[in-house]
mmCIF file of C-alpha atoms in Angstrom:
data_model
loop_
_atom_site.group_PDB
_atom_site.id
_atom_site.type_symbol
_atom_site.label_atom_id
_atom_site.label_comp_id
_atom_site.label_asym_id
_atom_site.label_seq_id
_atom_site.Cartn_x
_atom_site.Cartn_y
_atom_site.Cartn_z
ATOM 1 C CA UNK A 1 43.561 -41.554 43.440
ATOM 2 C CA UNK A 2 40.455 -40.205 41.722
ATOM 3 C CA UNK A 3 40.999 -36.824 43.372
ATOM 4 C CA UNK A 4 44.588 -36.798 42.110
ATOM 5 C CA UNK A 5 43.450 -37.492 38.541
ATOM 6 C CA UNK A 6 40.817 -34.768 38.770
ATOM 7 C CA UNK A 7 43.418 -32.286 40.002
ATOM 8 C CA UNK A 8 45.684 -33.120 37.047
ATOM 9 C CA UNK A 9 42.814 -32.707 34.594
ATOM 10 C CA UNK A 10 41.836 -29.410 36.196
ATOM 11 C CA UNK A 11 45.438 -28.189 36.063
ATOM 12 C CA UNK A 12 45.724 -29.090 32.387
ATOM 13 C CA UNK A 13 42.474 -27.340 31.505
ATOM 14 C CA UNK A 14 43.449 -24.230 33.474
ATOM 15 C CA UNK A 15 46.837 -23.992 31.769
ATOM 16 C CA UNK A 16 45.267 -24.365 28.336
ATOM 17 C CA UNK A 17 42.715 -21.716 29.251
ATOM 18 C CA UNK A 18 45.552 -19.382 30.207
ATOM 19 C CA UNK A 19 47.162 -19.849 26.805
ATOM 20 C CA UNK A 20 43.984 -19.466 24.823
ATOM 21 C CA UNK A 21 42.751 -16.354 26.589
ATOM 22 C CA UNK A 22 45.898 -14.218 26.393
ATOM 23 C CA UNK A 23 44.106 -11.403 24.621
ATOM 24 C CA UNK A 24 46.010 -8.630 26.374
ATOM 25 C CA UNK A 25 49.021 -9.292 24.179
ATOM 26 C CA UNK A 26 50.164 -5.689 23.797
ATOM 27 C CA UNK A 27 52.101 -5.371 27.094
ATOM 28 C CA UNK A 28 54.375 -8.231 26.046
ATOM 29 C CA UNK A 29 54.881 -7.132 22.434
ATOM 30 C CA UNK A 30 58.558 -6.320 22.012
ATOM 31 C CA UNK A 31 58.826 -2.843 20.424
ATOM 32 C CA UNK A 32 60.938 -2.340 17.334
ATOM 33 C CA UNK A 33 60.357 -5.748 15.748
ATOM 34 C CA UNK A 34 57.323 -4.879 13.597
ATOM 35 C CA UNK A 35 59.291 -4.521 10.389
ATOM 36 C CA UNK A 36 59.838 -6.220 7.056
ATOM 37 C CA UNK A 37 63.169 -7.768 8.075
ATOM 38 C CA UNK A 38 65.118 -8.477 11.251
ATOM 39 C CA UNK A 39 68.884 -8.556 11.616
ATOM 40 C CA UNK A 40 71.204 -9.405 14.478
ATOM 41 C CA UNK A 41 71.450 -5.718 15.386
ATOM 42 C CA UNK A 42 67.710 -5.747 16.115
ATOM 43 C CA UNK A 43 67.871 -8.524 18.692
ATOM 44 C CA UNK A 44 71.404 -8.523 20.103
ATOM 45 C CA UNK A 45 70.722 -5.596 22.482
ATOM 46 C CA UNK A 46 67.666 -7.475 23.780
ATOM 47 C CA UNK A 47 69.701 -10.623 24.332
ATOM 48 C CA UNK A 48 72.301 -8.658 26.287
ATOM 49 C CA UNK A 49 69.537 -7.173 28.441
ATOM 50 C CA UNK A 50 68.180 -10.643 29.154
ATOM 51 C CA UNK A 51 71.648 -11.838 30.135
ATOM 52 C CA UNK A 52 71.295 -9.781 33.325
ATOM 53 C CA UNK A 53 68.141 -11.658 34.365
ATOM 54 C CA UNK A 54 68.942 -14.537 36.733
ATOM 55 C CA UNK A 55 65.974 -16.503 35.375
ATOM 56 C CA UNK A 56 67.599 -16.792 31.954
ATOM 57 C CA UNK A 57 71.005 -18.104 30.942
ATOM 58 C CA UNK A 58 72.573 -16.616 27.803
ATOM 59 C CA UNK A 59 75.589 -18.203 26.121
ATOM 60 C CA UNK A 60 77.197 -17.910 22.729
ATOM 61 C CA UNK A 61 76.504 -21.158 20.902
ATOM 62 C CA UNK A 62 79.059 -20.381 18.212
ATOM 63 C CA UNK A 63 79.783 -18.196 15.211
ATOM 64 C CA UNK A 64 78.431 -17.935 11.687
ATOM 65 C CA UNK A 65 80.472 -18.079 8.478
ATOM 66 C CA UNK A 66 81.068 -14.323 8.734
ATOM 67 C CA UNK A 67 81.856 -14.537 12.455
ATOM 68 C CA UNK A 68 78.539 -13.229 13.745
ATOM 69 C CA UNK A 69 77.506 -14.611 17.145
ATOM 70 C CA UNK A 70 74.746 -17.208 17.398
ATOM 71 C CA UNK A 71 73.157 -17.157 20.827
ATOM 72 C CA UNK A 72 71.590 -19.846 22.985
ATOM 73 C CA UNK A 73 69.027 -18.873 25.615
ATOM 74 C CA UNK A 74 68.154 -21.329 28.375
ATOM 75 C CA UNK A 75 65.213 -21.192 30.781
ATOM 76 C CA UNK A 76 64.119 -23.639 33.459
ATOM 77 C CA UNK A 77 65.730 -26.684 34.972
ATOM 78 C CA UNK A 78 63.158 -29.409 34.427
ATOM 79 C CA UNK A 79 63.696 -32.909 33.073
ATOM 80 C CA UNK A 80 61.598 -32.339 29.935
ATOM 81 C CA UNK A 81 63.922 -30.762 27.391
ATOM 82 C CA UNK A 82 62.553 -28.518 24.632
ATOM 83 C CA UNK A 83 64.551 -26.978 21.770
ATOM 84 C CA UNK A 84 63.212 -24.128 19.625
ATOM 85 C CA UNK A 85 65.130 -22.411 16.844
ATOM 86 C CA UNK A 86 64.179 -19.618 14.455
ATOM 87 C CA UNK A 87 65.464 -17.855 11.355
ATOM 88 C CA UNK A 88 67.584 -20.664 9.980
ATOM 89 C CA UNK A 89 66.399 -19.013 6.773
ATOM 90 C CA UNK A 90 67.610 -15.448 7.160
ATOM 91 C CA UNK A 91 64.572 -13.869 5.515
ATOM 92 C CA UNK A 92 62.070 -15.642 7.798
ATOM 93 C CA UNK A 93 61.904 -13.620 10.986
ATOM 94 C CA UNK A 94 58.305 -13.704 12.278
ATOM 95 C CA UNK A 95 59.030 -16.371 14.887
ATOM 96 C CA UNK A 96 62.127 -14.515 16.073
ATOM 97 C CA UNK A 97 59.962 -11.550 17.034
ATOM 98 C CA UNK A 98 57.420 -13.881 18.665
ATOM 99 C CA UNK A 99 60.133 -15.540 20.743
ATOM 100 C CA UNK A 100 61.038 -12.187 22.292
ATOM 101 C CA UNK A 101 57.360 -11.547 23.019
ATOM 102 C CA UNK A 102 57.291 -14.949 24.716
ATOM 103 C CA UNK A 103 60.369 -14.061 26.770
ATOM 104 C CA UNK A 104 58.768 -10.771 27.828
ATOM 105 C CA UNK A 105 55.690 -12.678 28.937
ATOM 106 C CA UNK A 106 57.629 -15.407 30.711
ATOM 107 C CA UNK A 107 59.853 -13.011 32.649
ATOM 108 C CA UNK A 108 57.114 -10.521 33.551
ATOM 109 C CA UNK A 109 56.673 -10.146 37.339
ATOM 110 C CA UNK A 110 52.989 -11.074 37.165
ATOM 111 C CA UNK A 111 53.924 -14.428 35.575
ATOM 112 C CA UNK A 112 56.174 -15.551 38.426
ATOM 113 C CA UNK A 113 53.902 -18.369 39.628
ATOM 114 C CA UNK A 114 53.361 -19.696 36.101
ATOM 115 C CA UNK A 115 57.048 -19.360 35.303
ATOM 116 C CA UNK A 116 58.180 -21.196 38.419
ATOM 117 C CA UNK A 117 55.689 -23.969 37.691
ATOM 118 C CA UNK A 118 56.985 -24.809 34.249
ATOM 119 C CA UNK A 119 60.630 -24.034 35.095
ATOM 120 C CA UNK A 120 60.496 -26.989 37.487
ATOM 121 C CA UNK A 121 59.233 -29.288 34.721
ATOM 122 C CA UNK A 122 60.940 -28.054 31.538
ATOM 123 C CA UNK A 123 64.342 -26.880 30.384
ATOM 124 C CA UNK A 124 63.777 -24.713 27.321
ATOM 125 C CA UNK A 125 66.618 -23.992 24.884
ATOM 126 C CA UNK A 126 66.090 -21.213 22.327
ATOM 127 C CA UNK A 127 68.283 -20.287 19.354
ATOM 128 C CA UNK A 128 66.593 -17.056 18.234
ATOM 129 C CA UNK A 129 68.512 -16.449 14.979
ATOM 130 C CA UNK A 130 70.465 -19.393 13.614
ATOM 131 C CA UNK A 131 71.425 -17.653 10.353
ATOM 132 C CA UNK A 132 72.559 -14.091 11.170
ATOM 133 C CA UNK A 133 74.505 -13.801 7.899
ATOM 134 C CA UNK A 134 71.395 -14.569 5.875
ATOM 135 C CA UNK A 135 69.443 -12.144 8.048
ATOM 136 C CA UNK A 136 71.970 -9.410 7.211
ATOM 137 C CA UNK A 137 71.241 -9.954 3.496
ATOM 138 C CA UNK A 138 67.555 -10.776 3.953
ATOM 139 C CA UNK A 139 68.429 -14.048 2.245
ATOM 140 C CA UNK A 140 67.212 -17.606 2.728
ATOM 141 C CA UNK A 141 70.718 -19.051 2.529
ATOM 142 C CA UNK A 142 73.823 -18.464 4.632
ATOM 143 C CA UNK A 143 77.000 -16.663 3.536
ATOM 144 C CA UNK A 144 78.190 -19.841 1.765
ATOM 145 C CA UNK A 145 74.994 -19.926 -0.276
ATOM 146 C CA UNK A 146 73.873 -23.043 1.618
ATOM 147 C CA UNK A 147 70.276 -23.594 2.645
ATOM 148 C CA UNK A 148 70.931 -24.600 6.252
ATOM 149 C CA UNK A 149 67.677 -26.539 6.358
ATOM 150 C CA UNK A 150 68.985 -28.820 3.609
ATOM 151 C CA UNK A 151 72.279 -29.409 5.390
ATOM 152 C CA UNK A 152 71.217 -31.810 8.141
ATOM 153 C CA UNK A 153 73.127 -34.731 6.597
ATOM 154 C CA UNK A 154 76.156 -33.091 4.978
ATOM 155 C CA UNK A 155 76.656 -30.539 7.791
ATOM 156 C CA UNK A 156 78.856 -28.296 5.655
ATOM 157 C CA UNK A 157 77.549 -25.062 7.174
ATOM 158 C CA UNK A 158 78.886 -23.998 10.585
ATOM 159 C CA UNK A 159 75.353 -22.972 11.550
ATOM 160 C CA UNK A 160 73.978 -26.409 10.716
ATOM 161 C CA UNK A 161 76.795 -28.088 12.628
ATOM 162 C CA UNK A 162 76.070 -25.937 15.683
ATOM 163 C CA UNK A 163 72.397 -26.891 15.654
ATOM 164 C CA UNK A 164 73.155 -30.590 15.259
ATOM 165 C CA UNK A 165 75.814 -30.514 17.983
ATOM 166 C CA UNK A 166 73.361 -28.802 20.317
ATOM 167 C CA UNK A 167 70.649 -31.379 19.641
ATOM 168 C CA UNK A 168 73.049 -34.268 20.211
ATOM 169 C CA UNK A 169 74.313 -32.694 23.433
ATOM 170 C CA UNK A 170 71.003 -31.829 25.088
ATOM 171 C CA UNK A 171 68.929 -34.646 23.500
ATOM 172 C CA UNK A 172 65.632 -32.732 23.525
ATOM 173 C CA UNK A 173 62.336 -34.526 23.886
ATOM 174 C CA UNK A 174 60.551 -31.847 21.833
ATOM 175 C CA UNK A 175 61.694 -29.619 18.977
ATOM 176 C CA UNK A 176 60.033 -26.564 17.451
ATOM 177 C CA UNK A 177 61.285 -25.644 13.985
ATOM 178 C CA UNK A 178 60.132 -22.067 13.370
ATOM 179 C CA UNK A 179 59.823 -20.634 9.860
ATOM 180 C CA UNK A 180 57.978 -18.227 7.571
ATOM 181 C CA UNK A 181 56.222 -19.511 4.467
ATOM 182 C CA UNK A 182 55.419 -18.076 1.064
ATOM 183 C CA UNK A 183 52.523 -15.639 1.342
ATOM 184 C CA UNK A 184 50.848 -17.244 -1.671
ATOM 185 C CA UNK A 185 50.073 -20.485 0.195
ATOM 186 C CA UNK A 186 46.329 -20.878 0.713
ATOM 187 C CA UNK A 187 44.677 -22.840 3.511
ATOM 188 C CA UNK A 188 43.399 -25.859 1.611
ATOM 189 C CA UNK A 189 40.558 -25.046 -0.772
ATOM 190 C CA UNK A 190 39.629 -21.889 1.128
ATOM 191 C CA UNK A 191 40.425 -18.636 -0.726
ATOM 192 C CA UNK A 192 42.405 -17.478 2.301
ATOM 193 C CA UNK A 193 46.078 -17.275 3.185
ATOM 194 C CA UNK A 194 47.461 -19.998 5.408
ATOM 195 C CA UNK A 195 48.365 -17.693 8.285
ATOM 196 C CA UNK A 196 49.705 -20.633 10.277
ATOM 197 C CA UNK A 197 50.765 -23.976 8.821
ATOM 198 C CA UNK A 198 51.928 -26.921 10.908
ATOM 199 C CA UNK A 199 53.541 -30.304 10.400
ATOM 200 C CA UNK A 200 54.781 -33.245 12.424
ATOM 201 C CA UNK A 201 57.520 -34.292 9.974
ATOM 202 C CA UNK A 202 58.104 -37.897 9.006
ATOM 203 C CA UNK A 203 61.009 -39.825 10.469
ATOM 204 C CA UNK A 204 61.286 -42.303 7.575
ATOM 205 C CA UNK A 205 60.371 -42.634 3.912
ATOM 206 C CA UNK A 206 57.306 -44.731 4.742
ATOM 207 C CA UNK A 207 55.971 -41.833 6.852
ATOM 208 C CA UNK A 208 55.117 -44.185 9.680
ATOM 209 C CA UNK A 209 53.882 -42.984 13.049
ATOM 210 C CA UNK A 210 56.017 -43.950 16.021
ATOM 211 C CA UNK A 211 55.655 -42.694 19.595
ATOM 212 C CA UNK A 212 57.715 -39.535 19.142
ATOM 213 C CA UNK A 213 55.932 -38.530 15.938
ATOM 214 C CA UNK A 214 52.568 -39.297 17.533
ATOM 215 C CA UNK A 215 53.405 -36.861 20.328
ATOM 216 C CA UNK A 216 54.217 -34.158 17.778
ATOM 217 C CA UNK A 217 50.935 -34.810 15.961
ATOM 218 C CA UNK A 218 49.056 -34.620 19.239
ATOM 219 C CA UNK A 219 50.705 -31.315 20.161
ATOM 220 C CA UNK A 220 49.323 -29.939 16.904
ATOM 221 C CA UNK A 221 45.921 -31.576 17.330
ATOM 222 C CA UNK A 222 45.770 -30.124 20.848
ATOM 223 C CA UNK A 223 45.853 -26.524 19.548
ATOM 224 C CA UNK A 224 43.765 -27.028 16.395
ATOM 225 C CA UNK A 225 40.357 -26.175 17.960
ATOM 226 C CA UNK A 226 41.781 -22.951 19.357
ATOM 227 C CA UNK A 227 43.427 -22.006 16.050
ATOM 228 C CA UNK A 228 40.180 -22.718 14.210
ATOM 229 C CA UNK A 229 38.484 -20.151 16.443
ATOM 230 C CA UNK A 230 41.276 -17.614 16.139
ATOM 231 C CA UNK A 231 41.776 -17.845 12.365
ATOM 232 C CA UNK A 232 38.856 -19.722 10.781
ATOM 233 C CA UNK A 233 39.851 -21.224 7.415
ATOM 234 C CA UNK A 234 43.399 -19.832 7.699
ATOM 235 C CA UNK A 235 45.122 -22.969 9.070
ATOM 236 C CA UNK A 236 47.139 -25.275 6.830
ATOM 237 C CA UNK A 237 49.313 -28.364 6.980
ATOM 238 C CA UNK A 238 52.485 -29.140 5.094
ATOM 239 C CA UNK A 239 52.951 -32.303 3.071
ATOM 240 C CA UNK A 240 54.900 -34.886 5.075
ATOM 241 C CA UNK A 241 57.037 -36.316 2.269
ATOM 242 C CA UNK A 242 60.242 -37.414 3.946
ATOM 243 C CA UNK A 243 63.124 -34.992 3.471
ATOM 244 C CA UNK A 244 66.191 -36.444 5.229
ATOM 245 C CA UNK A 245 68.330 -33.395 4.355
ATOM 246 C CA UNK A 246 65.977 -31.223 6.441
ATOM 247 C CA UNK A 247 66.570 -30.746 10.147
ATOM 248 C CA UNK A 248 62.958 -31.346 11.142
ATOM 249 C CA UNK A 249 62.866 -34.772 9.507
ATOM 250 C CA UNK A 250 66.342 -35.676 10.736
ATOM 251 C CA UNK A 251 65.494 -34.659 14.290
ATOM 252 C CA UNK A 252 62.304 -36.719 14.024
ATOM 253 C CA UNK A 253 64.447 -39.714 13.032
ATOM 254 C CA UNK A 254 66.507 -39.076 16.194
ATOM 255 C CA UNK A 255 63.391 -39.562 18.327
ATOM 256 C CA UNK A 256 62.686 -35.860 18.895
ATOM 257 C CA UNK A 257 58.981 -34.966 18.775
ATOM 258 C CA UNK A 258 59.350 -32.204 16.207
ATOM 259 C CA UNK A 259 56.769 -29.605 15.210
ATOM 260 C CA UNK A 260 57.220 -27.372 12.172
ATOM 261 C CA UNK A 261 55.542 -23.975 12.520
ATOM 262 C CA UNK A 262 55.249 -21.829 9.396
ATOM 263 C CA UNK A 263 54.112 -18.210 9.775
ATOM 264 C CA UNK A 264 52.142 -17.046 6.748
ATOM 265 C CA UNK A 265 50.373 -13.985 5.493
ATOM 266 C CA UNK A 266 47.099 -12.426 6.533
ATOM 267 C CA UNK A 267 45.020 -9.765 4.850
ATOM 268 C CA UNK A 268 45.975 -6.174 5.722
ATOM 269 C CA UNK A 269 49.019 -7.392 7.635
ATOM 270 C CA UNK A 270 52.196 -6.640 5.690
ATOM 271 C CA UNK A 271 54.643 -7.612 8.452
ATOM 272 C CA UNK A 272 52.828 -10.784 9.582
ATOM 273 C CA UNK A 273 51.909 -9.458 12.998
ATOM 274 C CA UNK A 274 48.864 -11.757 13.166
ATOM 275 C CA UNK A 275 51.117 -14.786 12.719
ATOM 276 C CA UNK A 276 53.542 -13.297 15.248
ATOM 277 C CA UNK A 277 50.825 -13.086 17.907
ATOM 278 C CA UNK A 278 49.635 -16.614 17.146
ATOM 279 C CA UNK A 279 53.190 -17.951 17.379
ATOM 280 C CA UNK A 280 53.568 -16.366 20.803
ATOM 281 C CA UNK A 281 50.317 -17.870 22.007
ATOM 282 C CA UNK A 282 51.214 -21.273 20.588
ATOM 283 C CA UNK A 283 54.482 -21.286 22.528
ATOM 284 C CA UNK A 284 52.589 -20.642 25.765
ATOM 285 C CA UNK A 285 49.989 -23.298 24.922
ATOM 286 C CA UNK A 286 52.609 -25.922 24.113
ATOM 287 C CA UNK A 287 54.637 -25.208 27.245
ATOM 288 C CA UNK A 288 51.472 -25.703 29.269
ATOM 289 C CA UNK A 289 50.518 -28.850 27.375
ATOM 290 C CA UNK A 290 53.946 -30.414 27.864
ATOM 291 C CA UNK A 291 53.874 -29.657 31.591
ATOM 292 C CA UNK A 292 50.391 -31.067 32.109
ATOM 293 C CA UNK A 293 50.563 -33.834 29.508
ATOM 294 C CA UNK A 294 47.081 -32.798 28.378
ATOM 295 C CA UNK A 295 48.046 -32.958 24.697
ATOM 296 C CA UNK A 296 48.191 -36.759 24.951
ATOM 297 C CA UNK A 297 44.385 -36.794 24.977
ATOM 298 C CA UNK A 298 44.236 -35.160 21.526
ATOM 299 C CA UNK A 299 42.985 -37.334 18.676
ATOM 300 C CA UNK A 300 45.188 -37.834 15.629
ATOM 301 C CA UNK A 301 42.063 -37.314 13.528
ATOM 302 C CA UNK A 302 42.180 -33.625 14.489
ATOM 303 C CA UNK A 303 45.690 -33.430 13.087
ATOM 304 C CA UNK A 304 44.646 -35.187 9.886
ATOM 305 C CA UNK A 305 41.671 -32.833 9.528
ATOM 306 C CA UNK A 306 43.937 -29.830 8.966
ATOM 307 C CA UNK A 307 43.836 -29.122 5.209
ATOM 308 C CA UNK A 308 47.025 -29.276 3.205
ATOM 309 C CA UNK A 309 48.540 -26.023 2.018
ATOM 310 C CA UNK A 310 47.492 -25.048 -1.481
ATOM 311 C CA UNK A 311 50.776 -23.812 -2.907
ATOM 312 C CA UNK A 312 50.217 -20.822 -5.173
ATOM 313 C CA UNK A 313 46.529 -20.673 -4.267
ATOM 314 C CA UNK A 314 46.625 -16.917 -3.715
ATOM 315 C CA UNK A 315 47.413 -13.783 -5.685
ATOM 316 C CA UNK A 316 48.133 -10.349 -4.295
ATOM 317 C CA UNK A 317 45.424 -8.770 -6.457
ATOM 318 C CA UNK A 318 42.662 -10.157 -8.663
ATOM 319 C CA UNK A 319 40.496 -8.042 -10.951
ATOM 320 C CA UNK A 320 37.427 -10.060 -11.909
ATOM 321 C CA UNK A 321 35.379 -9.834 -15.120
ATOM 322 C CA UNK A 322 37.366 -7.263 -17.039
ATOM 323 C CA UNK A 323 36.383 -6.723 -20.687
ATOM 324 C CA UNK A 324 39.354 -7.140 -23.020
ATOM 325 C CA UNK A 325 39.456 -6.817 -26.811
ATOM 326 C CA UNK A 326 42.396 -8.263 -28.725
ATOM 327 C CA UNK A 327 42.219 -7.778 -32.506
ATOM 328 C CA UNK A 328 38.545 -8.506 -33.194
ATOM 329 C CA UNK A 329 38.047 -10.904 -30.278
ATOM 330 C CA UNK A 330 36.146 -9.880 -27.146
ATOM 331 C CA UNK A 331 36.726 -11.673 -23.860
ATOM 332 C CA UNK A 332 35.740 -11.344 -20.222
ATOM 333 C CA UNK A 333 38.573 -12.450 -18.016
ATOM 334 C CA UNK A 334 40.250 -12.113 -14.648
ATOM 335 C CA UNK A 335 43.663 -10.576 -14.101
ATOM 336 C CA UNK A 336 45.947 -11.842 -11.333
ATOM 337 C CA UNK A 337 48.684 -9.483 -10.170
ATOM 338 C CA UNK A 338 51.538 -10.209 -7.770
ATOM 339 C CA UNK A 339 53.736 -7.623 -6.094
ATOM 340 C CA UNK A 340 57.496 -7.724 -5.796
ATOM 341 C CA UNK A 341 58.113 -6.288 -2.346
ATOM 342 C CA UNK A 342 61.915 -6.361 -2.103
ATOM 343 C CA UNK A 343 64.327 -3.873 -3.655
ATOM 344 C CA UNK A 344 62.663 -2.221 -6.642
ATOM 345 C CA UNK A 345 59.019 -2.588 -5.698
ATOM 346 C CA UNK A 346 56.790 -3.329 -8.669
ATOM 347 C CA UNK A 347 53.684 -5.224 -9.707
ATOM 348 C CA UNK A 348 53.482 -7.795 -12.480
ATOM 349 C CA UNK A 349 50.564 -9.533 -14.154
ATOM 350 C CA UNK A 350 50.952 -13.156 -13.103
ATOM 351 C CA UNK A 351 48.025 -14.813 -14.841
ATOM 352 C CA UNK A 352 45.081 -14.037 -17.140
ATOM 353 C CA UNK A 353 41.858 -15.957 -17.683
ATOM 354 C CA UNK A 354 39.549 -17.798 -15.315
ATOM 355 C CA UNK A 355 40.942 -17.269 -11.811
ATOM 356 C CA UNK A 356 37.869 -18.507 -9.979
ATOM 357 C CA UNK A 357 39.964 -21.133 -8.192
ATOM 358 C CA UNK A 358 42.221 -18.557 -6.550
ATOM 359 C CA UNK A 359 41.927 -16.322 -3.535
ATOM 360 C CA UNK A 360 43.592 -12.932 -3.214
ATOM 361 C CA UNK A 361 44.679 -10.444 -0.616
ATOM 362 C CA UNK A 362 42.806 -7.787 -2.604
ATOM 363 C CA UNK A 363 39.978 -8.613 -5.007
ATOM 364 C CA UNK A 364 37.675 -6.351 -7.023
ATOM 365 C CA UNK A 365 34.757 -6.986 -9.358
ATOM 366 C CA UNK A 366 35.360 -4.700 -12.352
ATOM 367 C CA UNK A 367 32.343 -5.810 -14.395
ATOM 368 C CA UNK A 368 31.487 -3.173 -16.960
ATOM 369 C CA UNK A 369 35.027 -1.835 -17.185
ATOM 370 C CA UNK A 370 37.158 -2.351 -20.274
ATOM 371 C CA UNK A 371 40.892 -2.659 -20.663
ATOM 372 C CA UNK A 372 42.407 0.197 -22.623
ATOM 373 C CA UNK A 373 46.024 0.404 -23.688
ATOM 374 C CA UNK A 374 47.884 3.241 -22.013
ATOM 375 C CA UNK A 375 48.026 6.482 -23.981
ATOM 376 C CA UNK A 376 50.943 8.881 -24.400
ATOM 377 C CA UNK A 377 50.427 12.372 -23.002
ATOM 378 C CA UNK A 378 51.858 14.884 -25.519
ATOM 379 C CA UNK A 379 54.307 17.344 -23.983
ATOM 380 C CA UNK A 380 54.502 20.713 -25.712
ATOM 381 C CA UNK A 381 55.399 22.842 -22.710
ATOM 382 C CA UNK A 382 56.684 22.320 -19.154
ATOM 383 C CA UNK A 383 54.237 20.413 -16.948
ATOM 384 C CA UNK A 384 53.980 20.730 -13.164
ATOM 385 C CA UNK A 385 53.239 17.206 -11.971
ATOM 386 C CA UNK A 386 52.024 16.739 -8.410
ATOM 387 C CA UNK A 387 50.195 13.726 -6.941
ATOM 388 C CA UNK A 388 46.746 15.084 -7.774
ATOM 389 C CA UNK A 389 47.631 15.839 -11.400
ATOM 390 C CA UNK A 390 49.438 12.509 -11.758
ATOM 391 C CA UNK A 391 46.387 10.560 -10.589
ATOM 392 C CA UNK A 392 44.128 12.627 -12.833
ATOM 393 C CA UNK A 393 46.223 11.712 -15.881
ATOM 394 C CA UNK A 394 46.132 8.038 -14.903
ATOM 395 C CA UNK A 395 42.329 8.150 -14.655
ATOM 396 C CA UNK A 396 42.229 9.618 -18.156
ATOM 397 C CA UNK A 397 44.261 6.680 -19.471
ATOM 398 C CA UNK A 398 47.662 8.361 -19.789
ATOM 399 C CA UNK A 399 50.547 6.123 -18.723
ATOM 400 C CA UNK A 400 53.591 7.816 -20.251
ATOM 401 C CA UNK A 401 54.787 11.044 -21.863
ATOM 402 C CA UNK A 402 55.942 11.880 -25.378
ATOM 403 C CA UNK A 403 57.231 15.013 -27.040
ATOM 404 C CA UNK A 404 59.521 17.819 -25.938
ATOM 405 C CA UNK A 405 58.590 20.284 -23.213
ATOM 406 C CA UNK A 406 61.394 22.759 -23.998
#
């Protein structure tokens, strides 16, 4: 008996070690998905390729409002049922890319022994893009204008109905609700982006902890030490106020151990590839933990120790200690700038004053520099304007032109 227990403990530790030491990620990285947005056309050819693999079953779960296919991928034949779905908000695609990395890893020839091990224990169901219409528009909502993740009770969206019907049919033990979050969320009081944020959502308004929610908390607590090493001070936790219209909370009330994963920003990482890699590694770690049961040893205190997200705790750019004179009043202040990255790309001053409580993706101490209103460059003759000349004029304080060059 003691030997049997030791073998189980050894197996659990070895499987966790496998997940936490996957540093050679590049061979499994699916090409073509490192971009600012993903649409059905980006992943449908991959799904059709996977359909030829006998280890993976591909079916059409249903159709979106605009008749786009929504696919269901199934792996394994074990008794423990796991459901993962991504991009129910069409503009949140990081996890979708990570799911295809995970599939590449799972189906790689060198992973046969690992794959066969968990296939015998788990049946994994994946919906890799629940909202293809929103993805086509790079929009949070579906073609009806409905936020699918606020439709768990009314079920007025076909996409929401498909997800609920699937959950009721397969009755998963575990659910992974995969999203992207606002890049301005900070990890607690740290001046850093929350690159990964997690939550075991409440199943009732009292936010009580029953067995299924405890398991979700322990799955998160199980990976916290590893995440702390991978992204120190970049891990956050969502508030667990009960939201019965949301699928995560509703699934939790159905007895599904549900984990919310939010992929956030990281410095010098425009397309969230750091969060993509971490998502991939988390999927492997959680598969291993569910197989071995090792997550049940995790303390809830580790879950509670994850700091709450600080919403709006970051700016894109902060200029510290700039001298500004307005009328006859001198001031030293900070300038916070945020970038609009969709459509017409532009920057806008978001806040002025003391920004010492904020972090930023880019931050500069401009002590000794003074704000000067932009000057008009007088045009009296034609001007050849190349990049070098343009930057020279900006450095001289010219921001616009006046006059007639005829």
